[in-house]
Tab-separated table of C-alpha atoms in Angstrom:
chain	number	residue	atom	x	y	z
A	1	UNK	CA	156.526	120.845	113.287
A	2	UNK	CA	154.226	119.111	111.088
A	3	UNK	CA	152.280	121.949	108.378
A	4	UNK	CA	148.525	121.766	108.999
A	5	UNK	CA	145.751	124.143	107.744
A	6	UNK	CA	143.355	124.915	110.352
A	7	UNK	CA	139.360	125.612	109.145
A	8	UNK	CA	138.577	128.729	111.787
A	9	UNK	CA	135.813	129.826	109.544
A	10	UNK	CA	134.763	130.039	105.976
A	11	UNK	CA	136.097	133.766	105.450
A	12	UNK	CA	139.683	131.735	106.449
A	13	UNK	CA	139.302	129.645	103.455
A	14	UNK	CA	140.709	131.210	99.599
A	15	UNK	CA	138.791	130.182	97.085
A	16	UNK	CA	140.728	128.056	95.825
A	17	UNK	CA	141.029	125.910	99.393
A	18	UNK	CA	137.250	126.258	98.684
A	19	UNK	CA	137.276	124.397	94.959
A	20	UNK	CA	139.904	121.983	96.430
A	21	UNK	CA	137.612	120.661	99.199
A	22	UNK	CA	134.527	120.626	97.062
A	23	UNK	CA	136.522	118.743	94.096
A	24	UNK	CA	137.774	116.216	96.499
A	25	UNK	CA	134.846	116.172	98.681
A	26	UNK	CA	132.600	114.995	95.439
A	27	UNK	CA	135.198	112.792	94.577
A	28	UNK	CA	135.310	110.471	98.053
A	29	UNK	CA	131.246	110.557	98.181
A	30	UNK	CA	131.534	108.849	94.647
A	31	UNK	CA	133.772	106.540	95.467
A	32	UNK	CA	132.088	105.719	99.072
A	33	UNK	CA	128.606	105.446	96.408
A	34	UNK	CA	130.353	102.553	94.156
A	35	UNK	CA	131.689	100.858	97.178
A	36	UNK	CA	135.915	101.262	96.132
A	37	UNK	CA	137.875	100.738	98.907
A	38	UNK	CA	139.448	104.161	100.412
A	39	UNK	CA	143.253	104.434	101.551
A	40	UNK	CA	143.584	105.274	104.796
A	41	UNK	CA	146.130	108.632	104.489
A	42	UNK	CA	145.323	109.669	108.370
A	43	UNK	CA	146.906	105.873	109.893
A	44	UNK	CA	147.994	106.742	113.335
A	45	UNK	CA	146.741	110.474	113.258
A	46	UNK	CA	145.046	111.274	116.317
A	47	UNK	CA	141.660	113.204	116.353
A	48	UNK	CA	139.729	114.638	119.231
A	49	UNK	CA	136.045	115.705	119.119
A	50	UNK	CA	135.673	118.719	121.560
A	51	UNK	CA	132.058	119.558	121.859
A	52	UNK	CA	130.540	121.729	124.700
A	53	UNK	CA	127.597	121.884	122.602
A	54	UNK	CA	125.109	119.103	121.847
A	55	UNK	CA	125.828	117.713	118.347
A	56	UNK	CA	124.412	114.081	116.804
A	57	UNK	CA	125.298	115.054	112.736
A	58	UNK	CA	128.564	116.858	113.587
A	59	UNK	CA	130.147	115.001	116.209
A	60	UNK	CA	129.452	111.457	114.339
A	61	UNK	CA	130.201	112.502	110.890
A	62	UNK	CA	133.546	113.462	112.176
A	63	UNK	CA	133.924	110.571	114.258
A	64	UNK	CA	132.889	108.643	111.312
A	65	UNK	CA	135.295	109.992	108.890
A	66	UNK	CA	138.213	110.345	110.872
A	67	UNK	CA	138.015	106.501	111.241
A	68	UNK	CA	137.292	105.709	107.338
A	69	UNK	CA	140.654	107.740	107.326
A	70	UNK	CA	142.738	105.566	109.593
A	71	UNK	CA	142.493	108.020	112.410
A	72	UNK	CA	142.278	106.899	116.247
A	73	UNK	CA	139.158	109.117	117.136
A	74	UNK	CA	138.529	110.289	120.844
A	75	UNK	CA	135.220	111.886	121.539
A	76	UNK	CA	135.955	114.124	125.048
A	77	UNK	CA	133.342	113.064	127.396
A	78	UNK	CA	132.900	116.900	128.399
A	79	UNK	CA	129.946	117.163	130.758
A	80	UNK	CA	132.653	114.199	133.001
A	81	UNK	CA	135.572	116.355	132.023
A	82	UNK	CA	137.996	118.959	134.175
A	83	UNK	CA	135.477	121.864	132.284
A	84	UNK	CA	133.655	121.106	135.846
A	85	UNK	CA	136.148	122.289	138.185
A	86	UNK	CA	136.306	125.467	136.435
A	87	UNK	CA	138.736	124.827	133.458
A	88	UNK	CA	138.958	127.355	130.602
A	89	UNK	CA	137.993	126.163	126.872
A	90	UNK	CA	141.970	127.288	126.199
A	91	UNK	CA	143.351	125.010	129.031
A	92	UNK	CA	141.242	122.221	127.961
A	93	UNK	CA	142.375	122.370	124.211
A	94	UNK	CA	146.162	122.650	125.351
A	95	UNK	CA	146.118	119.870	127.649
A	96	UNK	CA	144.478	117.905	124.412
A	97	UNK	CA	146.805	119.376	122.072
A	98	UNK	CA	149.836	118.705	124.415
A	99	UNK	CA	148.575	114.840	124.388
A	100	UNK	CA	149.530	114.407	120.550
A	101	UNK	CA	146.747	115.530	118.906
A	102	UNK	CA	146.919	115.768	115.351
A	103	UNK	CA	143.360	116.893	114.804
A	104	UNK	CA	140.751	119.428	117.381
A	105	UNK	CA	137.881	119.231	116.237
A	106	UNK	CA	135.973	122.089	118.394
A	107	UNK	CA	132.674	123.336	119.153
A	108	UNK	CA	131.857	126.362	121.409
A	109	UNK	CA	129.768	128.772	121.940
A	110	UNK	CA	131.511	132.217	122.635
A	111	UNK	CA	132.393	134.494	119.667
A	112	UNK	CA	135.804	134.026	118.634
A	113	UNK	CA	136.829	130.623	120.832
A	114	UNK	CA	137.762	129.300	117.906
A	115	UNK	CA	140.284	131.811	116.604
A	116	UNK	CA	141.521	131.867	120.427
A	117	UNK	CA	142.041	127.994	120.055
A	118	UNK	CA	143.969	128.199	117.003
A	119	UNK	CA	146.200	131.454	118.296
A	120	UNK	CA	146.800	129.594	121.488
A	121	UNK	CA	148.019	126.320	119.880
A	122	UNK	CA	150.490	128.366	117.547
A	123	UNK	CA	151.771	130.326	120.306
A	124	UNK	CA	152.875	127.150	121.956
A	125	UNK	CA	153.926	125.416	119.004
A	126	UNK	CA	151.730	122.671	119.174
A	127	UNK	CA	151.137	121.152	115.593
A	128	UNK	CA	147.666	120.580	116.036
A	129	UNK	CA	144.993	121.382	112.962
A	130	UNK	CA	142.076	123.320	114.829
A	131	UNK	CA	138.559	122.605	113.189
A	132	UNK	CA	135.727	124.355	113.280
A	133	UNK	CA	132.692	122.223	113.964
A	134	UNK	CA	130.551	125.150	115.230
A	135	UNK	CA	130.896	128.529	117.280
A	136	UNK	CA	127.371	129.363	118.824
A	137	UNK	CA	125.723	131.470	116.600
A	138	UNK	CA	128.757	132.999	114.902
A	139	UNK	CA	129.479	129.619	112.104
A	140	UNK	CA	129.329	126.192	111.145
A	141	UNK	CA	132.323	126.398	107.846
A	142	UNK	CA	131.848	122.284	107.424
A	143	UNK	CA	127.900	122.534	107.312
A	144	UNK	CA	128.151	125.112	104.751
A	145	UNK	CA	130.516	123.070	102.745
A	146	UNK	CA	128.995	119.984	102.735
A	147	UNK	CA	125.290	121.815	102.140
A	148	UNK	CA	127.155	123.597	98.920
A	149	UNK	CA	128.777	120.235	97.752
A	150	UNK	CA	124.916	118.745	98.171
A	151	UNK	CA	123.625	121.191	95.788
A	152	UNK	CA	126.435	120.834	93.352
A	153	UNK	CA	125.877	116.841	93.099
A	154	UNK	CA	122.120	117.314	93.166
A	155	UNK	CA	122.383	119.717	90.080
A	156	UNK	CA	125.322	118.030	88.293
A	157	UNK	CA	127.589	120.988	88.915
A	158	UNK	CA	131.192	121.145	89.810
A	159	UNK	CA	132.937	123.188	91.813
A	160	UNK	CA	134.388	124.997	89.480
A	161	UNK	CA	131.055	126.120	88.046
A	162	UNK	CA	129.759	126.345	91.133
A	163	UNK	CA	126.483	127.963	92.353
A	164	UNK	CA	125.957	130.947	89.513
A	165	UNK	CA	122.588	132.019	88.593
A	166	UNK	CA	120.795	130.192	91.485
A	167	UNK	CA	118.818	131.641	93.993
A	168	UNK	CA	119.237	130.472	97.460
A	169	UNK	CA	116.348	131.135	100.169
A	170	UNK	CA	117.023	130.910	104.107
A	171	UNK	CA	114.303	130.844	106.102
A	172	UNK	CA	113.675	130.542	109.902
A	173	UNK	CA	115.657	132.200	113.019
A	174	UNK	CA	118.338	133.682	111.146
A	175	UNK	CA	119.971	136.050	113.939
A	176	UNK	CA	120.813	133.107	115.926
A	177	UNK	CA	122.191	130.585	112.985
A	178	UNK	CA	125.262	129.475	112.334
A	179	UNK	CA	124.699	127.452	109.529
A	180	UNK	CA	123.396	130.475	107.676
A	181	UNK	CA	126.076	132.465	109.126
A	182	UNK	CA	128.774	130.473	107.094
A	183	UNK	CA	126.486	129.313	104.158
A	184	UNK	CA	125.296	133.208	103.150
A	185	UNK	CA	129.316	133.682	102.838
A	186	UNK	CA	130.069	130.620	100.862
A	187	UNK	CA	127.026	130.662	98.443
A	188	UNK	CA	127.513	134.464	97.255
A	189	UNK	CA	131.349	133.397	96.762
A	190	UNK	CA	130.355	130.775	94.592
A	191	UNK	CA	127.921	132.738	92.971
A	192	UNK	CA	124.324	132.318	93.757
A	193	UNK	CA	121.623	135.382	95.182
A	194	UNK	CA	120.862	134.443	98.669
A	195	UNK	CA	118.109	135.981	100.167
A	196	UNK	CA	116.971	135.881	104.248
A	197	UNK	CA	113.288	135.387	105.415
A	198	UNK	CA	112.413	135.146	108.997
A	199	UNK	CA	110.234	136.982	111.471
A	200	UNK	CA	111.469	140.540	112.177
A	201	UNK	CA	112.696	139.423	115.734
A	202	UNK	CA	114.707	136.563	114.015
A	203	UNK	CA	116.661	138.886	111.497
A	204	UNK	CA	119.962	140.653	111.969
A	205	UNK	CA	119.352	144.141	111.968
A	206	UNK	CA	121.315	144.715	108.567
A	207	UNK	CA	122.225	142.169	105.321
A	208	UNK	CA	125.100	140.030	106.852
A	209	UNK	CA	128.371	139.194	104.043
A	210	UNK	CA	126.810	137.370	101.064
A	211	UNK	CA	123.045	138.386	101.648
A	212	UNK	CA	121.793	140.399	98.984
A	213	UNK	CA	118.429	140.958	100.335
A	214	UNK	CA	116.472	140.379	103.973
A	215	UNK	CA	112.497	140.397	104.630
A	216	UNK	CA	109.679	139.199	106.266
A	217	UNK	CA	107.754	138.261	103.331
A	218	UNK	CA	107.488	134.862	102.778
A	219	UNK	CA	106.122	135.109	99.438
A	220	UNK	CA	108.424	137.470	98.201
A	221	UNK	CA	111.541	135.570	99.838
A	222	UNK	CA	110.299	132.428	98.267
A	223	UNK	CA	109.295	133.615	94.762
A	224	UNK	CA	110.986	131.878	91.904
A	225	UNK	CA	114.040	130.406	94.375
A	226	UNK	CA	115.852	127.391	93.332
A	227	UNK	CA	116.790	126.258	96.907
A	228	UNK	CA	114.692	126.911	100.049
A	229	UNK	CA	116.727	125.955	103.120
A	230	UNK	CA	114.856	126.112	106.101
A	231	UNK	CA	116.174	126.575	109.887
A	232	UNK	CA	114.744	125.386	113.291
A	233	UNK	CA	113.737	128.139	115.889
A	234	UNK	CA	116.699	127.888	118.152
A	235	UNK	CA	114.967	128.299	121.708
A	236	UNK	CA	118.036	127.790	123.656
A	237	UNK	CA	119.490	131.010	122.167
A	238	UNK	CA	116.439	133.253	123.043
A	239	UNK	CA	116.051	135.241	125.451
A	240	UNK	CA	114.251	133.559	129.073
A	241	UNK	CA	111.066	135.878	128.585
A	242	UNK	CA	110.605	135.128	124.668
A	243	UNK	CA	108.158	132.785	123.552
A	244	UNK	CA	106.969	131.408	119.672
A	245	UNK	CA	103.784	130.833	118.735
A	246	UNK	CA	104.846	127.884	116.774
A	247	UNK	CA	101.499	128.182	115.037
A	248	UNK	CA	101.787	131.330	113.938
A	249	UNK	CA	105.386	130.381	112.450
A	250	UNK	CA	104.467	127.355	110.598
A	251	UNK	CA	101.797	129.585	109.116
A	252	UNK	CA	103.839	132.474	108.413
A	253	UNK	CA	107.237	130.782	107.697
A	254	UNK	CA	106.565	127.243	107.657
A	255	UNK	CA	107.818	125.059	104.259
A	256	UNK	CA	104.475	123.638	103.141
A	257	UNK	CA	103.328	122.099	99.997
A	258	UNK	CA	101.331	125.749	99.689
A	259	UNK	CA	104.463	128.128	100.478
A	260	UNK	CA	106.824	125.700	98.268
A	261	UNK	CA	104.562	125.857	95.944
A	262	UNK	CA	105.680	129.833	95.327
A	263	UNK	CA	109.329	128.767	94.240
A	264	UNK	CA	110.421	127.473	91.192
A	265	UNK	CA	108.676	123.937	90.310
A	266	UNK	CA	112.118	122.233	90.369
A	267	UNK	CA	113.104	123.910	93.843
A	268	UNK	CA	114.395	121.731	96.149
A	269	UNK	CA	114.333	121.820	100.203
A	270	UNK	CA	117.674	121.611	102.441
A	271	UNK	CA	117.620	121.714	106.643
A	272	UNK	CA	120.790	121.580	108.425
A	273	UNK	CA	118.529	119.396	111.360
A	274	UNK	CA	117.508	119.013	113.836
A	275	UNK	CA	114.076	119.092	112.309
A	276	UNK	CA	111.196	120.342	114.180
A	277	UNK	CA	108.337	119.121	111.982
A	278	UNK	CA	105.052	120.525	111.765
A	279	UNK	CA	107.094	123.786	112.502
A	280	UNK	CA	109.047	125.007	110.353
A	281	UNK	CA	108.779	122.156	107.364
A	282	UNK	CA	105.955	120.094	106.906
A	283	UNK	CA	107.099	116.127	106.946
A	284	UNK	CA	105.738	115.228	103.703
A	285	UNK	CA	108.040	118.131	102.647
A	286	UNK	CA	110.872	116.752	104.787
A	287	UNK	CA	110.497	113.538	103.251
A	288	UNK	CA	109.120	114.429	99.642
A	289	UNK	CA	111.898	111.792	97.668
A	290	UNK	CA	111.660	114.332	94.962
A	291	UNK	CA	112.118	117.667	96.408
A	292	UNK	CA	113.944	117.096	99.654
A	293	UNK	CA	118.007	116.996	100.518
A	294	UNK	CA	117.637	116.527	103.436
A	295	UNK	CA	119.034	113.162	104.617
A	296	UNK	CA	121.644	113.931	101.642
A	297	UNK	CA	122.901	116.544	103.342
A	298	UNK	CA	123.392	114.391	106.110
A	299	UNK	CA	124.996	111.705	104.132
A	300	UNK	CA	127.278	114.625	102.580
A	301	UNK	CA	128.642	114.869	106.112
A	302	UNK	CA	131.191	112.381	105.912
A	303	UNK	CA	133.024	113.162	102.789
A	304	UNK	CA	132.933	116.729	103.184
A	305	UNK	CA	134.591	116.163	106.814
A	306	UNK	CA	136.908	113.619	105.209
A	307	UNK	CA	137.717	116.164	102.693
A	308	UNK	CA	138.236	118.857	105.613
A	309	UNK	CA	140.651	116.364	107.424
A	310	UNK	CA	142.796	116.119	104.412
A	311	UNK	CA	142.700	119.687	103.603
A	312	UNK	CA	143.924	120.027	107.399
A	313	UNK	CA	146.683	117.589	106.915
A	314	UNK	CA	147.733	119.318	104.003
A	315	UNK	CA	147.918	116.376	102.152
């Protein structure tokens, strides 16, 4: 059986699997920026994209770098797929696995499908690398990695200095995030303060791992922070009788020029998307070619998943 690492989560990774990803993640985005021509290390590896949530940056990023890679990459058409007669998430991921696959690229939405992917592979010896590409609210390991290699290029850092001394805001529905549920985690390990700001509603009832402190003070929250990364109101994860008064939240919690304007003057905006404008980040904000990360986070996707696929390989 081939080795493989799988990436169940970010508490999964060491930290030096951490600095290895973010070295070599850095590395391919520089060489995709000058244009060199990449090997392609993952020739006849097969990858499948499991999603039974709705994904555009995920799923395509993936898709995307599995391919620069020399992988053959086969998005599961899920809502046509045997999930419809009544077939578990574990089924489905063993029949998959059982078809070759070097590379399972999952997202779900129960707590701990994930692990139960990976422990189900093992147990049948299947030598398939299980990735992590989003578990409801519960993580998102390769958004947090490619959001902390973002701020690393954007500041000139490196990996191995990595995020110490900055102060990282998170702002928005932050009980029902996965993206801040992996990046509070990975930011404290690599040294910055993260703070969470949200409605009271929105907030886990104590400081998750890496969260040194919680409130629903804007100002406060937002006062002399380096990064303010902002999160959409995630309706589909509320309850049936709660409602937003999106109003209310853009002036409460919205990223403005007037609440950015409480951070640092060099402070620069990050959101994961999708972007609800005029809601929680105002589009001159969003697009501000000074201030914003935004669509380099996106662009970020594909080396950092690269990066994961060759960690998984163990190559």
């Amino acid at each position: 059986m081939c080795a493989v690492n799988h990436l169940t989560g970010i508490d999964a990774l060491s930290d030096a699997d951490i600095r290895q990803i973010l070295t070599r993640t850095l590395a391919i985005d520089a060489a995709l920026e000058a244009g060199h021509h990449l090997d392609s290390p993952l020739q006849n590896r097969l990858l499948f994209n499991l999603f039974y949530e709705n994904s555009t940056r995920t799923s395509l990023s993936f898709a995307v770098a599995g391919m620069r890679m020399g992988a053959h990459v086969v998005t599961v058409p899920v809502a046509a797929s045997s999930v419809h007669k009544g077939e578990s998430v574990r089924d489905t991921v063993l029949t998959l696995c059982a078809q070759g696959a070097d590379f399972m690229v999952l997202r779900a939405g129960g707590a701990g499908t994930i692990d139960a992917a990976r422990k189900a592979v093992e147990e049948h010896g299947l030598s398939t690398a299980i990735i992590n590409a989003g578990e409801g609210a519960f993580g998102h390991p390769t958004q947090a990695l490619l959001d902390a290699a973002t701020i690393l290029k954007a500041l000139g850092r490196t990996p191995e200095t990595g995020l110490e001394g900055l102060t990282i805001t998170i702002v928005g529905d932050l009980l029902h995030s996965r993206v801040a549920a992996s990046c509070a985690p990975l930011f404290a390990r690599l040294g910055a303060e993260v703070r969470y700001c949200g409605p009271g509603e929105m907030l886990p009832d104590q400081a998750p791992q890496g969260v040194a402190s919680m409130t629903k003070d804007q100002k406060a929250a937002f006062k002399d922070a380096d990064i303010i990364m902002t999160l959409r109101i995630q309706l589909e994860r509320l309850s049936a009788d709660a409602s937003v008064d999106q109003v209310a939240y853009r002036s409460d919690y919205g990223v403005t020029s007037e609440s950015l304007s409480l951070a640092k003057p060099t402070a620069l905006v990050m959101h994961p998307g999708p972007m609800n404008r005029g809601v929680e980040i105002d589009g001159n904000i969003a697009d501000h070619p000074d201030r914003s990360l935004i669509l380099k986070q996106v662009a970020m996707g594909v080396p950092t998943r690269m990066a994961v696929l060759e960690f998984a390989a163990s190559l």
